[in-house]
Amino acid sequence: MQDFLAFINQVLWGAILLYLVPATGVWFTLRCSFIQFRYFLPAVKSLKITFRTKNKNITPFQSICTSMAARVGSGNLAGVVIALAGGGPGALFWMWFAALTGMATTFAECTLAQLYKTPNKNGGFRGGPAWYMAHGLGMRWMGVAFSLFLLVAFGLVFNTVQANAIAVAMSGSFSVAPIISGSVLAIVACLVFTRGLPGIARILQWLVPLMAILWIGVSLSVVFTHIEQVPGVIRRVIEYAFGWQQITSGALGYTLSQAIASGLQRAMFSNESGMGSTPNAAAAAEAIPAHPASQGIVQMAGVMFDTFGICTATAAIILLSGSNTEVIDRANSINLLQNALSTLSGAWGANFVAFITVLFAFTSVLANYSYAENNLSFLRLDTPRIVTSLRVIVSLTLLAGALSSIDLVWSLADIIMAFMAITNLTAILLLSPVVRDVTLDYHRQRKLGLTPTFDPDRFPDISGQLFPGVWKAKK
């Protein structure tokens, strides 16, 4: 089974997504006039003033915290270790590349999610890739397929990965049996699930910034205390990124394709650009200013912070410690990170990694569930009985994840992620003319010194596809 899954992964990632992911990012970078470089600072500034809304929508800040929670899970810890094991230090460079181009992809998918959002029964909004596939492309079947992929990925498989990371960390540092940590996680998560997306978003707006500051702060302290090693680490990252270590050392080492594929694969699992998950949070947010592109711009900041901040912090600890990632077992990736931080900073490092792993994975579980529940509504299955069943099933999955084989789980996660990404990237590429027109409208109003406001009457080709009244222009 493991060999078969590895073959499927090689086909999906080595033959399709290795080219499709960066090509899509470059395409939207050009199509949207280098949007990630032009509007990064406005994205950051917009978060400072949007902690509350006057309606039942979640705020842009809560939206980005929710999407960050889904991104900042074990993929930023164990996933980075696995990337370095699969592609060497050079994988980090390609994670950076994937983030820069992925910001444009995230802008496109989140702008479309805002554009095609619809009201929910609680007075807020809902939306995501399934909605723009159904309404923008007129392909409801495609939206149904994507929703099913997402339900399996975020409701089951990805949460299993997070639960396993918690179990490994707690067992390694505090000798807590996996059955105990898995049971506690399942019970606490199930209680929080009952709060729905708005309640989950309010919790995440406090937890996500706290855990990010803690992890990056510890990493920076490690870097400063080992500053003399930093130039050598940077040189290794660049050499391995382009396969130069083979030329300079004469050794086989890691190939260029290994570095690129591993970096792109783990980057997508971490920052989720193009996967189609983040748009579920983006669609539920109030657009400030009232233009679909504004939420796309906000979500770009999450990609940058996730990869250049948190993932780079993890990689710095591994590379500075001199850990041998070539022989790492996926099941022991968290343990290797614990050992690396302990080597650099003392015995407390292992316990701190366990603590931060619990925070990262738990918040990711909450965000993953909210995405899964959102797509039940698209499938018209959001009845109280089915929603309750989903909560119970996800909770049981968390318990199973704490006791499962991590190699099999990671392989399944990679395959499901590939299916989601291929479906979503196809959709946003087909809708790229819409993204271009909406982006140009935003640019035009900004150049005139106006606060961008979306008027659907200016877009007769797409106004009929939008839910009536959602983007009613103010007269």
GROMACS .gro file of C-alpha atoms in nm:
model
  475
    1MET     CA    1   0.000   0.000   0.000
    2GLN     CA    2   0.275   0.243   0.096
    3ASP     CA    3   0.459   0.180  -0.233
    4PHE     CA    4   0.139   0.231  -0.432
    5LEU     CA    5   0.064   0.561  -0.257
    6ALA     CA    6   0.422   0.673  -0.315
    7PHE     CA    7   0.377   0.605  -0.688
    8ILE     CA    8   0.054   0.806  -0.701
    9ASN     CA    9   0.225   1.090  -0.518
   10GLN     CA   10   0.513   1.085  -0.765
   11VAL     CA   11   0.273   1.115  -1.058
   12LEU     CA   12   0.062   1.391  -0.904
   13TRP     CA   13   0.349   1.599  -0.766
   14GLY     CA   14   0.636   1.508  -0.995
   15ALA     CA   15   0.449   1.517  -1.324
   16ILE     CA   16   0.164   1.765  -1.268
   17LEU     CA   17   0.184   1.996  -0.968
   18LEU     CA   18   0.560   2.046  -0.993
   19TYR     CA   19   0.480   2.260  -1.297
   20LEU     CA   20   0.119   2.365  -1.238
   21VAL     CA   21   0.172   2.528  -0.895
   22PRO     CA   22   0.457   2.768  -0.984
   23ALA     CA   23   0.314   2.835  -1.330
   24THR     CA   24  -0.018   2.942  -1.178
   25GLY     CA   25   0.158   3.169  -0.931
   26VAL     CA   26   0.364   3.333  -1.204
   27TRP     CA   27   0.055   3.366  -1.425
   28PHE     CA   28  -0.143   3.555  -1.160
   29THR     CA   29   0.161   3.761  -1.063
   30LEU     CA   30   0.171   3.892  -1.421
   31ARG     CA   31  -0.207   3.895  -1.468
   32CYS     CA   32  -0.260   4.102  -1.152
   33SER     CA   33   0.031   4.340  -1.208
   34PHE     CA   34   0.257   4.203  -0.932
   35ILE     CA   35  -0.018   4.240  -0.676
   36GLN     CA   36   0.182   4.079  -0.395
   37PHE     CA   37   0.450   4.348  -0.413
   38ARG     CA   38   0.219   4.645  -0.467
   39TYR     CA   39  -0.026   4.589  -0.184
   40PHE     CA   40   0.149   4.399   0.092
   41LEU     CA   41   0.175   4.700   0.328
   42PRO     CA   42  -0.191   4.801   0.278
   43ALA     CA   43  -0.285   4.443   0.365
   44VAL     CA   44  -0.100   4.463   0.695
   45LYS     CA   45  -0.243   4.806   0.777
   46SER     CA   46  -0.599   4.692   0.714
   47LEU     CA   47  -0.573   4.433   0.990
   48LYS     CA   48  -0.517   4.695   1.261
   49ILE     CA   49  -0.862   4.847   1.235
   50THR     CA   50  -1.093   4.550   1.181
   51PHE     CA   51  -1.129   4.359   1.506
   52ARG     CA   52  -1.509   4.399   1.512
   53THR     CA   53  -1.795   4.424   1.265
   54LYS     CA   54  -2.147   4.551   1.302
   55ASN     CA   55  -2.302   4.234   1.162
   56LYS     CA   56  -2.260   3.858   1.192
   57ASN     CA   57  -1.967   3.833   0.951
   58ILE     CA   58  -1.622   3.755   1.080
   59THR     CA   59  -1.372   4.039   1.056
   60PRO     CA   60  -1.076   4.042   0.814
   61PHE     CA   61  -0.848   3.994   1.114
   62GLN     CA   62  -1.048   3.692   1.234
   63SER     CA   63  -1.049   3.561   0.877
   64ILE     CA   64  -0.673   3.574   0.842
   65CYS     CA   65  -0.630   3.420   1.190
   66THR     CA   66  -0.859   3.134   1.085
   67SER     CA   67  -0.670   3.077   0.761
   68MET     CA   68  -0.340   3.110   0.948
   69ALA     CA   69  -0.456   2.850   1.198
   70ALA     CA   70  -0.517   2.604   0.914
   71ARG     CA   71  -0.177   2.687   0.767
   72VAL     CA   72   0.016   2.694   1.094
   73GLY     CA   73  -0.017   2.333   1.198
   74SER     CA   74   0.227   2.046   1.203
   75GLY     CA   75   0.316   2.139   0.846
   76ASN     CA   76   0.516   2.430   0.987
   77LEU     CA   77   0.702   2.197   1.223
   78ALA     CA   78   0.708   1.833   1.112
   79GLY     CA   79   0.636   1.935   0.752
   80VAL     CA   80   0.943   2.158   0.731
   81VAL     CA   81   1.162   1.881   0.874
   82ILE     CA   82   1.021   1.643   0.612
   83ALA     CA   83   1.088   1.900   0.338
   84LEU     CA   84   1.452   1.928   0.444
   85ALA     CA   85   1.477   1.549   0.459
   86GLY     CA   86   1.333   1.507   0.111
   87GLY     CA   87   1.509   1.793  -0.067
   88GLY     CA   88   1.795   1.904   0.154
   89PRO     CA   89   1.852   2.263   0.272
   90GLY     CA   90   1.762   2.385  -0.077
   91ALA     CA   91   1.398   2.290  -0.018
   92LEU     CA   92   1.372   2.600   0.202
   93PHE     CA   93   1.458   2.824  -0.094
   94TRP     CA   94   1.183   2.667  -0.302
   95MET     CA   95   0.940   2.712  -0.014
   96TRP     CA   96   1.026   3.085  -0.028
   97PHE     CA   97   0.973   3.085  -0.404
   98ALA     CA   98   0.640   2.906  -0.363
   99ALA     CA   99   0.534   3.169  -0.108
  100LEU     CA  100   0.619   3.466  -0.329
  101THR     CA  101   0.434   3.330  -0.630
  102GLY     CA  102   0.168   3.168  -0.411
  103MET     CA  103   0.069   3.508  -0.273
  104ALA     CA  104  -0.069   3.596  -0.616
  105THR     CA  105  -0.252   3.263  -0.635
  106THR     CA  106  -0.401   3.322  -0.290
  107PHE     CA  107  -0.510   3.670  -0.396
  108ALA     CA  108  -0.691   3.524  -0.696
  109GLU     CA  109  -0.874   3.246  -0.515
  110CYS     CA  110  -0.974   3.463  -0.217
  111THR     CA  111  -1.093   3.748  -0.440
  112LEU     CA  112  -1.311   3.500  -0.629
  113ALA     CA  113  -1.444   3.358  -0.301
  114GLN     CA  114  -1.549   3.707  -0.189
  115LEU     CA  115  -1.700   3.788  -0.528
  116TYR     CA  116  -1.921   3.479  -0.543
  117LYS     CA  117  -2.012   3.454  -0.175
  118THR     CA  118  -2.373   3.400  -0.068
  119PRO     CA  119  -2.567   3.476   0.254
  120ASN     CA  120  -2.593   3.203   0.514
  121LYS     CA  121  -2.887   3.132   0.742
  122ASN     CA  122  -2.719   3.305   1.038
  123GLY     CA  123  -2.699   3.648   0.876
  124GLY     CA  124  -2.337   3.625   0.761
  125PHE     CA  125  -2.180   3.497   0.441
  126ARG     CA  126  -2.034   3.173   0.315
  127GLY     CA  127  -1.841   3.075   0.006
  128GLY     CA  128  -1.525   2.923  -0.132
  129PRO     CA  129  -1.401   2.736  -0.438
  130ALA     CA  130  -1.715   2.524  -0.466
  131TRP     CA  131  -1.922   2.843  -0.500
  132TYR     CA  132  -1.710   3.005  -0.770
  133MET     CA  133  -1.694   2.676  -0.956
  134ALA     CA  134  -2.074   2.651  -0.948
  135HIS     CA  135  -2.164   3.017  -1.012
  136GLY     CA  136  -1.860   3.153  -1.195
  137LEU     CA  137  -1.798   2.853  -1.421
  138GLY     CA  138  -2.149   2.707  -1.415
  139MET     CA  139  -2.000   2.371  -1.313
  140ARG     CA  140  -2.177   2.261  -0.997
  141TRP     CA  141  -2.045   1.908  -1.048
  142MET     CA  142  -1.693   2.047  -1.014
  143GLY     CA  143  -1.791   2.224  -0.693
  144VAL     CA  144  -1.941   1.903  -0.556
  145ALA     CA  145  -1.620   1.712  -0.635
  146PHE     CA  146  -1.409   1.979  -0.468
  147SER     CA  147  -1.633   1.985  -0.159
  148LEU     CA  148  -1.601   1.608  -0.124
  149PHE     CA  149  -1.222   1.630  -0.156
  150LEU     CA  150  -1.217   1.902   0.109
  151LEU     CA  151  -1.441   1.708   0.347
  152VAL     CA  152  -1.210   1.409   0.330
  153ALA     CA  153  -0.893   1.619   0.351
  154PHE     CA  154  -0.981   1.874   0.619
  155GLY     CA  155  -1.242   1.675   0.802
  156LEU     CA  156  -1.042   1.354   0.824
  157VAL     CA  157  -0.691   1.319   0.681
  158PHE     CA  158  -0.528   1.650   0.777
  159ASN     CA  159  -0.669   1.637   1.127
  160THR     CA  160  -0.519   1.290   1.165
  161VAL     CA  161  -0.177   1.441   1.087
  162GLN     CA  162  -0.227   1.711   1.350
  163ALA     CA  163  -0.342   1.462   1.615
  164ASN     CA  164  -0.044   1.240   1.546
  165ALA     CA  165   0.196   1.534   1.583
  166ILE     CA  166   0.045   1.616   1.924
  167ALA     CA  167   0.067   1.254   2.038
  168VAL     CA  168   0.432   1.221   1.934
  169ALA     CA  169   0.531   1.548   2.100
  170MET     CA  170   0.348   1.476   2.426
  171SER     CA  171   0.484   1.123   2.442
  172GLY     CA  172   0.841   1.234   2.376
  173SER     CA  173   0.847   1.517   2.629
  174PHE     CA  174   0.600   1.424   2.901
  175SER     CA  175   0.557   1.047   2.855
  176VAL     CA  176   0.184   1.094   2.795
  177ALA     CA  177   0.035   0.787   2.629
  178PRO     CA  178  -0.109   0.857   2.280
  179ILE     CA  179  -0.450   0.725   2.390
  180ILE     CA  180  -0.460   0.994   2.661
  181SER     CA  181  -0.351   1.288   2.446
  182GLY     CA  182  -0.576   1.173   2.162
  183SER     CA  183  -0.879   1.140   2.391
  184VAL     CA  184  -0.830   1.483   2.550
  185LEU     CA  185  -0.782   1.644   2.209
  186ALA     CA  186  -1.096   1.481   2.072
  187ILE     CA  187  -1.313   1.592   2.365
  188VAL     CA  188  -1.189   1.952   2.378
  189ALA     CA  189  -1.209   1.993   2.000
  190CYS     CA  190  -1.563   1.857   1.987
  191LEU     CA  191  -1.673   2.112   2.247
  192VAL     CA  192  -1.523   2.397   2.047
  193PHE     CA  193  -1.675   2.270   1.721
  194THR     CA  194  -2.021   2.349   1.858
  195ARG     CA  195  -1.942   2.722   1.843
  196GLY     CA  196  -1.943   2.723   1.462
  197LEU     CA  197  -1.717   2.932   1.237
  198PRO     CA  198  -1.783   3.270   1.410
  199GLY     CA  199  -1.709   3.125   1.754
  200ILE     CA  200  -1.401   2.942   1.630
  201ALA     CA  201  -1.276   3.259   1.460
  202ARG     CA  202  -1.308   3.456   1.785
  203ILE     CA  203  -1.096   3.198   1.967
  204LEU     CA  204  -0.834   3.187   1.692
  205GLN     CA  205  -0.788   3.564   1.679
  206TRP     CA  206  -0.618   3.536   2.020
  207LEU     CA  207  -0.440   3.201   1.997
  208VAL     CA  208  -0.282   3.237   1.653
  209PRO     CA  209  -0.088   3.562   1.714
  210LEU     CA  210   0.027   3.434   2.055
  211MET     CA  211   0.171   3.107   1.928
  212ALA     CA  212   0.331   3.269   1.624
  213ILE     CA  213   0.507   3.529   1.838
  214LEU     CA  214   0.632   3.260   2.077
  215TRP     CA  215   0.777   3.038   1.805
  216ILE     CA  216   0.938   3.315   1.600
  217GLY     CA  217   1.072   3.477   1.917
  218VAL     CA  218   1.246   3.157   2.028
  219SER     CA  219   1.385   3.105   1.678
  220LEU     CA  220   1.527   3.458   1.666
  221SER     CA  221   1.694   3.408   2.003
  222VAL     CA  222   1.856   3.090   1.869
  223VAL     CA  223   1.973   3.271   1.556
  224PHE     CA  224   2.127   3.557   1.753
  225THR     CA  225   2.312   3.321   1.988
  226HIS     CA  226   2.454   3.127   1.689
  227ILE     CA  227   2.493   3.421   1.453
  228GLU     CA  228   2.838   3.307   1.339
  229GLN     CA  229   2.680   3.001   1.172
  230VAL     CA  230   2.417   3.196   0.979
  231PRO     CA  231   2.629   3.282   0.668
  232GLY     CA  232   2.720   2.915   0.628
  233VAL     CA  233   2.357   2.807   0.659
  234ILE     CA  234   2.247   3.059   0.396
  235ARG     CA  235   2.521   2.940   0.162
  236ARG     CA  236   2.407   2.579   0.203
  237VAL     CA  237   2.046   2.673   0.128
  238ILE     CA  238   2.147   2.842  -0.199
  239GLU     CA  239   2.389   2.568  -0.304
  240TYR     CA  240   2.138   2.290  -0.245
  241ALA     CA  241   1.854   2.489  -0.404
  242PHE     CA  242   2.023   2.474  -0.745
  243GLY     CA  243   2.219   2.150  -0.705
  244TRP     CA  244   2.551   2.331  -0.677
  245GLN     CA  245   2.662   2.110  -0.388
  246GLN     CA  246   2.702   1.825  -0.638
  247ILE     CA  247   2.947   2.033  -0.839
  248THR     CA  248   3.146   2.170  -0.546
  249SER     CA  249   3.167   1.846  -0.347
  250GLY     CA  250   3.152   1.584  -0.618
  251ALA     CA  251   2.892   1.396  -0.416
  252LEU     CA  252   2.555   1.281  -0.540
  253GLY     CA  253   2.364   1.468  -0.267
  254TYR     CA  254   2.014   1.593  -0.338
  255THR     CA  255   1.904   1.653  -0.696
  256LEU     CA  256   1.754   1.979  -0.814
  257SER     CA  257   1.419   1.813  -0.878
  258GLN     CA  258   1.414   1.672  -0.525
  259ALA     CA  259   1.473   2.017  -0.376
  260ILE     CA  260   1.203   2.180  -0.592
  261ALA     CA  261   0.941   1.907  -0.552
  262SER     CA  262   0.992   1.875  -0.177
  263GLY     CA  263   0.988   2.252  -0.126
  264LEU     CA  264   0.674   2.309  -0.334
  265GLN     CA  265   0.490   2.013  -0.182
  266ARG     CA  266   0.555   2.106   0.177
  267ALA     CA  267   0.502   2.476   0.104
  268MET     CA  268   0.152   2.405  -0.024
  269PHE     CA  269   0.075   2.188   0.279
  270SER     CA  270   0.191   2.479   0.496
  271ASN     CA  271   0.074   2.802   0.328
  272GLU     CA  272  -0.209   2.629   0.131
  273SER     CA  273  -0.180   2.865  -0.168
  274GLY     CA  274  -0.391   2.730  -0.449
  275MET     CA  275  -0.527   2.439  -0.249
  276GLY     CA  276  -0.866   2.605  -0.213
  277SER     CA  277  -0.889   2.599   0.166
  278THR     CA  278  -0.819   2.963   0.253
  279PRO     CA  279  -1.105   3.096   0.035
  280ASN     CA  280  -1.352   2.933   0.275
  281ALA     CA  281  -1.239   3.174   0.548
  282ALA     CA  282  -1.200   3.467   0.309
  283ALA     CA  283  -1.558   3.441   0.183
  284ALA     CA  284  -1.699   3.460   0.537
  285ALA     CA  285  -1.521   3.786   0.618
  286GLU     CA  286  -1.658   4.135   0.584
  287ALA     CA  287  -1.474   4.307   0.299
  288ILE     CA  288  -1.309   4.627   0.424
  289PRO     CA  289  -1.315   4.826   0.201
  290ALA     CA  290  -1.623   4.686   0.027
  291HIS     CA  291  -1.446   4.529  -0.269
  292PRO     CA  292  -1.371   4.159  -0.335
  293ALA     CA  293  -1.003   4.232  -0.396
  294SER     CA  294  -0.961   4.372  -0.045
  295GLN     CA  295  -0.995   4.029   0.118
  296GLY     CA  296  -0.765   3.878  -0.143
  297ILE     CA  297  -0.502   4.134  -0.046
  298VAL     CA  298  -0.547   4.063   0.326
  299GLN     CA  299  -0.498   3.689   0.277
  300MET     CA  300  -0.170   3.743   0.090
  301ALA     CA  301  -0.014   3.859   0.415
  302GLY     CA  302  -0.092   3.522   0.571
  303VAL     CA  303   0.110   3.337   0.307
  304MET     CA  304   0.411   3.563   0.357
  305PHE     CA  305   0.399   3.540   0.736
  306ASP     CA  306   0.348   3.164   0.732
  307THR     CA  307   0.645   3.078   0.509
  308PHE     CA  308   0.896   3.356   0.565
  309GLY     CA  309   0.813   3.374   0.934
  310ILE     CA  310   0.713   3.046   1.090
  311CYS     CA  311   0.847   2.789   0.842
  312THR     CA  312   1.179   2.972   0.816
  313ALA     CA  313   1.197   2.978   1.196
  314THR     CA  314   1.164   2.598   1.205
  315ALA     CA  315   1.420   2.550   0.927
  316ALA     CA  316   1.666   2.779   1.105
  317ILE     CA  317   1.654   2.564   1.419
  318ILE     CA  318   1.711   2.242   1.221
  319LEU     CA  319   1.991   2.379   1.003
  320LEU     CA  320   2.175   2.558   1.284
  321SER     CA  321   2.169   2.244   1.498
  322GLY     CA  322   2.342   2.041   1.227
  323SER     CA  323   2.079   1.766   1.251
  324ASN     CA  324   2.114   1.490   0.993
  325THR     CA  325   1.782   1.505   0.807
  326GLU     CA  326   1.892   1.252   0.546
  327VAL     CA  327   1.803   0.963   0.776
  328ILE     CA  328   1.490   1.112   0.932
  329ASP     CA  329   1.178   0.901   0.961
  330ARG     CA  330   0.854   1.095   0.914
  331ALA     CA  331   0.721   0.949   1.236
  332ASN     CA  332   1.014   1.101   1.426
  333SER     CA  333   1.020   1.444   1.262
  334ILE     CA  334   0.882   1.621   1.570
  335ASN     CA  335   1.131   1.436   1.789
  336LEU     CA  336   1.415   1.556   1.564
  337LEU     CA  337   1.295   1.914   1.601
  338GLN     CA  338   1.280   1.869   1.978
  339ASN     CA  339   1.636   1.738   1.982
  340ALA     CA  340   1.753   2.021   1.757
  341LEU     CA  341   1.616   2.295   1.981
  342SER     CA  342   1.750   2.119   2.291
  343THR     CA  343   2.095   2.106   2.131
  344LEU     CA  344   2.087   2.477   2.061
  345SER     CA  345   1.922   2.612   2.374
  346GLY     CA  346   1.913   2.350   2.649
  347ALA     CA  347   1.689   2.076   2.784
  348TRP     CA  348   1.382   2.302   2.799
  349GLY     CA  349   1.374   2.306   2.418
  350ALA     CA  350   1.208   1.966   2.385
  351ASN     CA  351   0.924   2.061   2.618
  352PHE     CA  352   0.876   2.394   2.442
  353VAL     CA  353   0.846   2.219   2.104
  354ALA     CA  354   0.584   1.988   2.255
  355PHE     CA  355   0.390   2.288   2.387
  356ILE     CA  356   0.404   2.479   2.059
  357THR     CA  357   0.311   2.166   1.864
  358VAL     CA  358  -0.005   2.130   2.070
  359LEU     CA  359  -0.098   2.494   2.002
  360PHE     CA  360  -0.020   2.475   1.631
  361ALA     CA  361  -0.199   2.147   1.576
  362PHE     CA  362  -0.502   2.227   1.792
  363THR     CA  363  -0.574   2.559   1.621
  364SER     CA  364  -0.526   2.389   1.285
  365VAL     CA  365  -0.783   2.125   1.380
  366LEU     CA  366  -1.036   2.398   1.462
  367ALA     CA  367  -0.985   2.579   1.132
  368ASN     CA  368  -0.990   2.254   0.935
  369TYR     CA  369  -1.323   2.160   1.087
  370SER     CA  370  -1.473   2.500   1.007
  371TYR     CA  371  -1.378   2.451   0.640
  372ALA     CA  372  -1.538   2.107   0.636
  373GLU     CA  373  -1.862   2.232   0.793
  374ASN     CA  374  -1.874   2.521   0.544
  375ASN     CA  375  -1.872   2.281   0.252
  376LEU     CA  376  -2.158   2.078   0.397
  377SER     CA  377  -2.373   2.381   0.323
  378PHE     CA  378  -2.271   2.377  -0.043
  379LEU     CA  379  -2.368   2.011  -0.063
  380ARG     CA  380  -2.699   2.104   0.107
  381LEU     CA  381  -2.620   1.866   0.390
  382ASP     CA  382  -2.594   2.119   0.671
  383THR     CA  383  -2.882   1.979   0.873
  384PRO     CA  384  -2.838   1.962   1.254
  385ARG     CA  385  -2.813   1.583   1.245
  386ILE     CA  386  -2.545   1.573   0.975
  387VAL     CA  387  -2.345   1.859   1.131
  388THR     CA  388  -2.349   1.677   1.465
  389SER     CA  389  -2.240   1.358   1.292
  390LEU     CA  390  -1.950   1.544   1.129
  391ARG     CA  391  -1.836   1.674   1.468
  392VAL     CA  392  -1.842   1.325   1.616
  393ILE     CA  393  -1.661   1.171   1.318
  394VAL     CA  394  -1.389   1.438   1.320
  395SER     CA  395  -1.341   1.389   1.694
  396LEU     CA  396  -1.304   1.012   1.649
  397THR     CA  397  -1.059   1.077   1.367
  398LEU     CA  398  -0.845   1.280   1.605
  399LEU     CA  399  -0.832   0.987   1.845
  400ALA     CA  400  -0.744   0.750   1.561
  401GLY     CA  401  -0.475   0.989   1.437
  402ALA     CA  402  -0.298   0.981   1.770
  403LEU     CA  403  -0.264   0.604   1.733
  404SER     CA  404  -0.203   0.573   1.358
  405SER     CA  405   0.094   0.512   1.130
  406ILE     CA  406   0.219   0.856   1.030
  407ASP     CA  407   0.383   0.746   0.702
  408LEU     CA  408   0.050   0.625   0.567
  409VAL     CA  409  -0.128   0.938   0.690
  410TRP     CA  410   0.124   1.176   0.529
  411SER     CA  411   0.097   0.990   0.199
  412LEU     CA  412  -0.282   1.014   0.205
  413ALA     CA  413  -0.260   1.384   0.296
  414ASP     CA  414  -0.032   1.450   0.000
  415ILE     CA  415  -0.265   1.271  -0.243
  416ILE     CA  416  -0.584   1.442  -0.124
  417MET     CA  417  -0.405   1.777  -0.123
  418ALA     CA  418  -0.301   1.717  -0.484
  419PHE     CA  419  -0.658   1.640  -0.594
  420MET     CA  420  -0.785   1.955  -0.422
  421ALA     CA  421  -0.511   2.168  -0.573
  422ILE     CA  422  -0.555   2.039  -0.929
  423THR     CA  423  -0.930   2.101  -0.916
  424ASN     CA  424  -0.899   2.447  -0.763
  425LEU     CA  425  -0.609   2.565  -0.978
  426THR     CA  426  -0.799   2.459  -1.290
  427ALA     CA  427  -1.100   2.663  -1.177
  428ILE     CA  428  -0.912   2.984  -1.094
  429LEU     CA  429  -0.716   2.967  -1.420
  430LEU     CA  430  -1.043   2.941  -1.611
  431LEU     CA  431  -1.172   3.239  -1.411
  432SER     CA  432  -0.855   3.445  -1.454
  433PRO     CA  433  -1.030   3.702  -1.682
  434VAL     CA  434  -1.268   3.774  -1.394
  435VAL     CA  435  -0.977   3.810  -1.152
  436ARG     CA  436  -0.806   4.049  -1.392
  437ASP     CA  437  -1.114   4.269  -1.436
  438VAL     CA  438  -1.185   4.290  -1.064
  439THR     CA  439  -0.819   4.367  -0.990
  440LEU     CA  440  -0.804   4.642  -1.253
  441ASP     CA  441  -1.118   4.795  -1.102
  442TYR     CA  442  -0.949   4.800  -0.761
  443HIS     CA  443  -0.630   4.952  -0.909
  444ARG     CA  444  -0.829   5.219  -1.092
  445GLN     CA  445  -1.011   5.339  -0.781
  446ARG     CA  446  -0.693   5.342  -0.575
  447LYS     CA  447  -0.516   5.553  -0.839
  448LEU     CA  448  -0.804   5.803  -0.829
  449GLY     CA  449  -0.764   5.833  -0.453
  450LEU     CA  450  -1.098   5.666  -0.388
  451THR     CA  451  -1.187   5.402  -0.132
  452PRO     CA  452  -1.248   5.098  -0.356
  453THR     CA  453  -1.612   4.995  -0.373
  454PHE     CA  454  -1.737   4.716  -0.593
  455ASP     CA  455  -2.027   4.800  -0.825
  456PRO     CA  456  -2.156   4.488  -1.004
  457ASP     CA  457  -2.328   4.706  -1.265
  458ARG     CA  458  -1.984   4.782  -1.407
  459PHE     CA  459  -1.945   4.412  -1.489
  460PRO     CA  460  -2.247   4.302  -1.693
  461ASP     CA  461  -2.079   3.976  -1.791
  462ILE     CA  462  -2.057   3.854  -1.432
  463SER     CA  463  -2.325   4.049  -1.245
  464GLY     CA  464  -2.585   3.785  -1.331
  465GLN     CA  465  -2.367   3.518  -1.171
  466LEU     CA  466  -2.358   3.693  -0.832
  467PHE     CA  467  -2.608   3.646  -0.552
  468PRO     CA  468  -2.857   3.936  -0.571
  469GLY     CA  469  -2.787   4.218  -0.327
  470VAL     CA  470  -2.456   4.088  -0.190
  471TRP     CA  471  -2.260   4.352  -0.381
  472LYS     CA  472  -2.531   4.614  -0.416
  473ALA     CA  473  -2.352   4.939  -0.490
  474LYS     CA  474  -2.405   5.235  -0.260
  475LYS     CA  475  -2.567   5.525  -0.444
   0.00000   0.00000   0.00000
